[in-house]
Coordinates of C-alpha atoms in Angstrom, one line a residue:
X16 CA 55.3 104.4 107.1
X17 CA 56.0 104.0 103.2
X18 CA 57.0 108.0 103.5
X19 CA 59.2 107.3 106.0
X20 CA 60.8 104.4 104.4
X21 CA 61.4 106.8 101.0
X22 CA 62.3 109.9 102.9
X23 CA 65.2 107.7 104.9
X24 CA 66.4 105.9 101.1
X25 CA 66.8 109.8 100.2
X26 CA 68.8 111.2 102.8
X27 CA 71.0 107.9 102.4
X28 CA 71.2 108.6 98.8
X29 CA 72.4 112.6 99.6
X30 CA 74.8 111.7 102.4
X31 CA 76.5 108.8 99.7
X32 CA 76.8 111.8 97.3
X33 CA 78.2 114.1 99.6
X34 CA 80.8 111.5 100.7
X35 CA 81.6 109.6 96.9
X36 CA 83.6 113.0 95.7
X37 CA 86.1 112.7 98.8
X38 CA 86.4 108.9 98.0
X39 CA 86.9 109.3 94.4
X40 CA 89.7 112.0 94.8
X41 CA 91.5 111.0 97.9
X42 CA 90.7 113.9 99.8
X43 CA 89.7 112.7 103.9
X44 CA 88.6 109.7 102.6
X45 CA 87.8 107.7 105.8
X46 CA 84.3 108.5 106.6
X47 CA 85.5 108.7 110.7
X48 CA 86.8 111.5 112.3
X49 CA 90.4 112.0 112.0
X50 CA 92.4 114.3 114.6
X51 CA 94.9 116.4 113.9
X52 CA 97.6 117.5 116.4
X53 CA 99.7 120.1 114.9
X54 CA 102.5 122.8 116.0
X55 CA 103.4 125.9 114.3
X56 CA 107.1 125.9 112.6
X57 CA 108.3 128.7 111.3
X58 CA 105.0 130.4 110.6
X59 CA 103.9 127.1 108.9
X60 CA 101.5 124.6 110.1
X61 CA 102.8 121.3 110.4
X62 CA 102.6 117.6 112.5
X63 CA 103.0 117.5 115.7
X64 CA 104.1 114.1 116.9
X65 CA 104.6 114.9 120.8
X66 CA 102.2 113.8 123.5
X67 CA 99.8 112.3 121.0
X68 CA 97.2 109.2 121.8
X69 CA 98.8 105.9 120.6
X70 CA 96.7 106.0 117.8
X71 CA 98.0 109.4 115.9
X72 CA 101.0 108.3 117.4
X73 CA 104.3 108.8 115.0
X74 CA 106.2 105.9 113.9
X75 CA 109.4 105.7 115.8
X76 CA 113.1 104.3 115.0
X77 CA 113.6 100.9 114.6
X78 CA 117.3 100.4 113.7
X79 CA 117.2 97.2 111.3
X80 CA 120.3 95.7 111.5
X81 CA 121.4 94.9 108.0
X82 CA 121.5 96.7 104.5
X83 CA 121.9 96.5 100.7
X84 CA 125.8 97.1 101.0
X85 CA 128.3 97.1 97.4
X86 CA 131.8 98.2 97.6
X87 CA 135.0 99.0 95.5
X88 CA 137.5 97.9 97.2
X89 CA 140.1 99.0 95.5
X90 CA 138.8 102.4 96.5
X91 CA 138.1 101.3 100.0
X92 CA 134.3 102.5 99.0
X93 CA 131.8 100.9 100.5
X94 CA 128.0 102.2 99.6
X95 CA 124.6 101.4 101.2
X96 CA 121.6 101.5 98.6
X97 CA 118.1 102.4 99.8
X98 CA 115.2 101.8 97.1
X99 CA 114.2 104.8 95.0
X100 CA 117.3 107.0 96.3
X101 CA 119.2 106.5 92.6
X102 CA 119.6 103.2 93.5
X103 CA 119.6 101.3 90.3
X104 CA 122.3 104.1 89.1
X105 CA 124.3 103.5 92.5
X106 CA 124.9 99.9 92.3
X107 CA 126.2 100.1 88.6
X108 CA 128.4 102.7 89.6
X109 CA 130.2 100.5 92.0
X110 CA 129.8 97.3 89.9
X111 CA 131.9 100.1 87.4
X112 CA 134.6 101.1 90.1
X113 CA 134.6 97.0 91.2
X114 CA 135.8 96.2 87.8
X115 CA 136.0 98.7 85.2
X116 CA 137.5 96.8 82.7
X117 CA 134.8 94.0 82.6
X118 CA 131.7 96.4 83.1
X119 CA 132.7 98.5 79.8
X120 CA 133.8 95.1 77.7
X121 CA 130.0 94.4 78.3
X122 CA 129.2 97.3 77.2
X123 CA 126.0 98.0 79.7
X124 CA 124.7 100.7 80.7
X125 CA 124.3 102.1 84.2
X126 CA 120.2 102.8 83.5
X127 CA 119.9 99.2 81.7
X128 CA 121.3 97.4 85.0
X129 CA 118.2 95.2 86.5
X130 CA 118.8 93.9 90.0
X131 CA 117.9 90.2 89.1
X132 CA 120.8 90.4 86.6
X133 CA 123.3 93.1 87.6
X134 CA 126.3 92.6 86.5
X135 CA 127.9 92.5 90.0
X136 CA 125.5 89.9 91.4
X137 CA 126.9 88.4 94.8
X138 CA 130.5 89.6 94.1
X139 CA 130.5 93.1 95.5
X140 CA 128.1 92.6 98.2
X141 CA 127.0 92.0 101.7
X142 CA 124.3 93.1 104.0
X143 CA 125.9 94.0 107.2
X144 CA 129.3 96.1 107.6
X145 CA 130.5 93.0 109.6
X146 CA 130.5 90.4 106.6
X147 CA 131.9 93.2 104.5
X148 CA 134.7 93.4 106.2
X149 CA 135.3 89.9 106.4
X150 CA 134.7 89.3 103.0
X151 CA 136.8 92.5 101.4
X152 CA 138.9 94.3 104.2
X153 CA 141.7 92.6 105.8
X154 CA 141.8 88.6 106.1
X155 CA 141.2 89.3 109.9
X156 CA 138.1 91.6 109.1
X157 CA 138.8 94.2 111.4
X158 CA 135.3 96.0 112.0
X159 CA 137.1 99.1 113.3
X160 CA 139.8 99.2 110.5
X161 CA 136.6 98.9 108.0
X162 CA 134.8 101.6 109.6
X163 CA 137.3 104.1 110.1
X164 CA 139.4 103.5 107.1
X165 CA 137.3 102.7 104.4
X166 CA 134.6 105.6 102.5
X167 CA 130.9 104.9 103.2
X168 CA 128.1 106.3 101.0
X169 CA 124.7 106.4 101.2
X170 CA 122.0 108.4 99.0
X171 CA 118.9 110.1 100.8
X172 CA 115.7 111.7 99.3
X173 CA 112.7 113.4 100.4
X174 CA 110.1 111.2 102.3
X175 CA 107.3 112.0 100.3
X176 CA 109.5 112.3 97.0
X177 CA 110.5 108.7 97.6
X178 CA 107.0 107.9 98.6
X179 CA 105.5 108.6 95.5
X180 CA 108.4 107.7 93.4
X181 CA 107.6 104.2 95.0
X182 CA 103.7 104.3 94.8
X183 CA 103.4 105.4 91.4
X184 CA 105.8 102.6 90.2
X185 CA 104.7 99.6 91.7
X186 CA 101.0 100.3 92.3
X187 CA 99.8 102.5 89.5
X188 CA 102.5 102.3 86.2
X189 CA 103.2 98.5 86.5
X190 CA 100.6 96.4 84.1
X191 CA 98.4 94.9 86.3
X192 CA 99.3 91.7 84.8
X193 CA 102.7 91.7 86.3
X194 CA 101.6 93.1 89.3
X195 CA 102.2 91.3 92.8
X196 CA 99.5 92.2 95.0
X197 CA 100.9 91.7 98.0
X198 CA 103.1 94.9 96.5
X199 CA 100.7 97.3 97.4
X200 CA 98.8 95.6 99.8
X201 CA 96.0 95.0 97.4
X202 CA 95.1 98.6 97.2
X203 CA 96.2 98.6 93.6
X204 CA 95.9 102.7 92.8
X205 CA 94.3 103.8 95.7
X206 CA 96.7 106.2 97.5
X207 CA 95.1 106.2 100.7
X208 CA 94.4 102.8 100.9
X209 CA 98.0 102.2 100.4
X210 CA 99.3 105.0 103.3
X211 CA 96.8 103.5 105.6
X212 CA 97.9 100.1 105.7
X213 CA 102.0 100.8 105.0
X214 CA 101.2 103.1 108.4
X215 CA 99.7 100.3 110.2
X216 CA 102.1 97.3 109.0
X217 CA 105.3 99.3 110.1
X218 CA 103.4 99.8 113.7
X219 CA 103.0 96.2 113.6
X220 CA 106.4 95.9 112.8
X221 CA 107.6 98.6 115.7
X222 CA 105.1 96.5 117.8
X223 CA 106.1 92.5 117.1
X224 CA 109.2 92.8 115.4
X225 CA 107.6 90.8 112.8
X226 CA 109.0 92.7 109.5
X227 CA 107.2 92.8 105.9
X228 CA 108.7 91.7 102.9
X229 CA 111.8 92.4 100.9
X230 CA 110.9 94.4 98.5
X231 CA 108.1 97.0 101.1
X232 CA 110.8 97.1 103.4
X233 CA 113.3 98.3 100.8
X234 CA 110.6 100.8 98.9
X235 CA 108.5 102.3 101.5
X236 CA 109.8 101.7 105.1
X237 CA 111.8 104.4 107.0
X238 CA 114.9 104.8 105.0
X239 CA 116.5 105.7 109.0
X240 CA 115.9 102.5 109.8
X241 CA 118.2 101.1 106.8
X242 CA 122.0 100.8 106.3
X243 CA 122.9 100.3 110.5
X244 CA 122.9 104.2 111.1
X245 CA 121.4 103.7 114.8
X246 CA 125.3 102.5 114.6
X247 CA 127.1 104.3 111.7
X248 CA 125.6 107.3 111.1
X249 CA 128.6 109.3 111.6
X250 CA 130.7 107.1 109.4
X251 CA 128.5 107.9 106.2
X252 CA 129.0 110.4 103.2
X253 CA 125.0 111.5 103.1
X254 CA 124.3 113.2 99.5
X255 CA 120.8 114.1 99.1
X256 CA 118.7 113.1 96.1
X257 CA 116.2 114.9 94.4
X258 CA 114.2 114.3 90.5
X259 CA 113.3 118.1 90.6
X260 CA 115.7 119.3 88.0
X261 CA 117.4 122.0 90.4
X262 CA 118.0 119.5 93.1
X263 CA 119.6 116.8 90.4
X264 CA 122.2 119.0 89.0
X265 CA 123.1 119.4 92.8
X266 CA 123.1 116.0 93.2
X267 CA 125.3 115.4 90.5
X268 CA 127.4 117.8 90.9
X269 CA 128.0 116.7 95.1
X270 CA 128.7 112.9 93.7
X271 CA 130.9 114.1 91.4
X272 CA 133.1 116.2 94.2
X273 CA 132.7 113.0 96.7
X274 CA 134.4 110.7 94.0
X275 CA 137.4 113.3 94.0
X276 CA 137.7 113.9 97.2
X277 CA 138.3 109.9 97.6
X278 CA 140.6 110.0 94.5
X279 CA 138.6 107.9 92.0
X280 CA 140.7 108.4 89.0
X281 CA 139.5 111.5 86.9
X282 CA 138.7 109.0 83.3
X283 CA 136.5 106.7 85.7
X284 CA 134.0 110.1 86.8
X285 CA 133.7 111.1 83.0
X286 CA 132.6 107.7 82.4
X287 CA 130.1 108.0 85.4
X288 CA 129.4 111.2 84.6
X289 CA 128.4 110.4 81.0
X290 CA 126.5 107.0 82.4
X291 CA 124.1 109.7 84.6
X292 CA 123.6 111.9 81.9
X293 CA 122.6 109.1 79.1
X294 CA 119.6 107.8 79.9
X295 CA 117.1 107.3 82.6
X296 CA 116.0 103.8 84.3
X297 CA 113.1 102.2 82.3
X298 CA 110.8 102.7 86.1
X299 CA 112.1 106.4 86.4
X300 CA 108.2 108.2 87.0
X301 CA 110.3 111.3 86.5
X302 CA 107.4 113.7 84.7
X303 CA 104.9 110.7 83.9
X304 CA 101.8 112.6 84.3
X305 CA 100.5 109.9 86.6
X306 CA 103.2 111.7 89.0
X307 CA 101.9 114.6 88.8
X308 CA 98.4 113.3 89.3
X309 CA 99.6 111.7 92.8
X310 CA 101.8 114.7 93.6
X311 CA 98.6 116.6 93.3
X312 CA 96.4 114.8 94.9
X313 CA 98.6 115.1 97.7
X314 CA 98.9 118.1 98.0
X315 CA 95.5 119.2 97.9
X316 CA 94.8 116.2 101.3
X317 CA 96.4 117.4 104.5
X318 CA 95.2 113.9 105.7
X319 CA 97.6 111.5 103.1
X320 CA 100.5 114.4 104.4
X321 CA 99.7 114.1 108.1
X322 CA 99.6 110.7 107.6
X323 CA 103.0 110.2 105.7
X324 CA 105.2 113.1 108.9
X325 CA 103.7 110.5 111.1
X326 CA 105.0 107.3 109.2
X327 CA 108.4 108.6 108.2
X328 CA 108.7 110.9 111.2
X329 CA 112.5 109.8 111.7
X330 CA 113.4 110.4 108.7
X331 CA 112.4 114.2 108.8
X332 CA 114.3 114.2 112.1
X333 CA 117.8 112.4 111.0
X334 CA 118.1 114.0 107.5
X335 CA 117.3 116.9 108.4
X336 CA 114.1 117.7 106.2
X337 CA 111.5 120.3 106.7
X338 CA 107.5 118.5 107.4
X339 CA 105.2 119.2 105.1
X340 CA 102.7 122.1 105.4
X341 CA 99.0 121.2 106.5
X342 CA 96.6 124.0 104.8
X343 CA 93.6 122.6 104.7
X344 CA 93.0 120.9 108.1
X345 CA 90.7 123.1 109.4
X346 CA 87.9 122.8 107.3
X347 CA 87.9 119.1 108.2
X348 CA 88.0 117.4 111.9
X349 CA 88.6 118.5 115.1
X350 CA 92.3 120.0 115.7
X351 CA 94.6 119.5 118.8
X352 CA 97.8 122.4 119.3
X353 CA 98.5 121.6 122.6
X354 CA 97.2 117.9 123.5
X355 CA 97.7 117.2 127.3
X356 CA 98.3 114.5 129.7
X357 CA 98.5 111.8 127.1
X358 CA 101.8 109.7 127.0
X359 CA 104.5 110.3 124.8
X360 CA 104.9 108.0 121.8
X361 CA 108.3 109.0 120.4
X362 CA 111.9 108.0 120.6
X363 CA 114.5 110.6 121.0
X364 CA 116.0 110.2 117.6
X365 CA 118.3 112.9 118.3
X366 CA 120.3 110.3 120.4
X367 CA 120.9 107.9 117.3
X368 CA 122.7 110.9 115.4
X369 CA 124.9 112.6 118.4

């Protein structure tokens, strides 16, 4: 019996050291199966979020009806920002084109701009395209004048850029002395933890309607969901984002051509234009090697990438962005290509943006 009893404590003790190393790295961390249900994209393996159980199920489009809105009016420019799309830089920008004159006598800098204390606080703004126009279009605030007269913007980036742009600054840079824990959902700098329960608040939220707080929804939920496109998508100037260098020097280079083509005065973009080049945002994790670590680790679990097609599905859909490549999944769970007779979970984005 005492044999027994040892024999058992050892295979306990080998099956805990098989499973610690996935823990510790991130890699399949959940000791249950997990189930992938994939579909082959141009020659790559990726997520497949058709006919799926409710469970794997992708998260759909829930327009929310309201965004972070700033405008110029003297521009007619009206601009939606999303947090981590450049949005710090965004808001300056039109704080700058709202009133040039003040914003350089202060002598700020786009970077140093905090959004407890931007300059523009409560002057510029308004979080549906309704009370803007009431507020800065016509004294009748004429929706349809607003909409089709006026220049919308708004700034996309890569889901999983964005992600870990988000992750890495609130749950693993930020002292944990000034850290909110309801910010990452107490996972602190656990990556998995975190995706697991942003996956299954935003289901709650699809399923109740009962929405997280400010600053998840603004970080880490569905940037499709923001800024009314389910109304205005059409209406909007999109100009992709991107850290990588390549991808920045197109971005500037598109926002730079935008602010022409709406005839902002040519000394107001060499001011802008300086203003991106000068600095970076204190919270930037632009090459912090604790991006890299996360970008890593990433990339090495298909499970945290499966898990993140199925959370910001639409977005990948709207914005037109390829899913990520799964390369590893076979050597984990059991894997469905072609699941059958199981009811489809997804909306037909494609409606929204037609």
């Amino acid at each position: 019996m005492i044999k027994l009893h040892i024999k058992s404590i050892i295979l306990l003790f080998v099956l805990y050291k098989l499973i610690k190393p996935q823990i510790k790295n991130n890699i399949l961390v959940r000791h249950h199966q997990y189930q992938y249900f994939i579909k082959i994209i141009n020659n790559k393996t990726v997520t497949n979020c058709n006919n799926v159980p409710p469970e794997h199920s992708c998260v759909p489009l829930k327009p929310r009806n309201w965004g972070t809105y700033v405008v110029a009016p003297s521009y007619k420019m009206n601009a939606c920002a999303i947090g981590k799309n450049f949005s710090t830089m965004l808001i300056a920008m039109i704080c700058y084109l709202f009133n040039s004159k003040k914003f350089k006598n202060s002598k700020h800098l786009f970077a140093h701009e905090r959004w407890k204390k931007r300059s523009c606080i409560k002057k510029n703004e308004g979080n549906t395209f309704e009370k803007i126009s009431k507020k800065f279009n016509t004294p009748d605030g004429n929706i349809t004048k607003f909409i089709n007269n006026w220049n919308h913007l708004v700034i996309i980036r890569h889901p999983i850029e964005r992600f870990i742009s988000g992750f890495v600054h609130f749950c693993v840079k930020q002292p944990k002395k000034t850290k909110n824990k309801s910010d990452c959902y107490e996972c602190y700098d656990d990556i998995v933890c975190f995706v697991e329960k942003l996956y299954d608040d935003i289901q709650t939220t699809v399923a109740t309607n009962k929405w997280a707080s400010l600053h998840l929804m603004n970080h880490f939920y569905p940037q499709s969901w923001m800024c009314q496109f389910s109304e205005y998508y059409n209406k909007y100037k999109i100009i992709k984002y991107s850290s990588e260098k390549e991808g920045t020097k197109q971005f500037y280079k598109e926002m730079t051509n935008y602010l022409k083509d709406i005839n902002i005065p040519e000394n107001k973009i060499e001011f802008i234009k300086k203003q991106f080049l000068i600095k970076k945002v204190p919270h930037s994790t632009i090459d912090s090697k604790e991006r890299n670590i996360y970008m890593k680790k990433l990339e090495e679990s298909d499970y945290i990438k499966d898990m993140l097609t199925r959370i910001y599905y639409s977005d990948f859909i709207m914005f037109n962005f390829e899913f990520p490549e799964l390369k590893h999944y076979e050597d984990s769970i059991r894997v469905y290509s072609n699941p059958q007779n199981i009811t489809t979970s997804i909306s037909n984005i494609n409606n929204t943006i037609t």
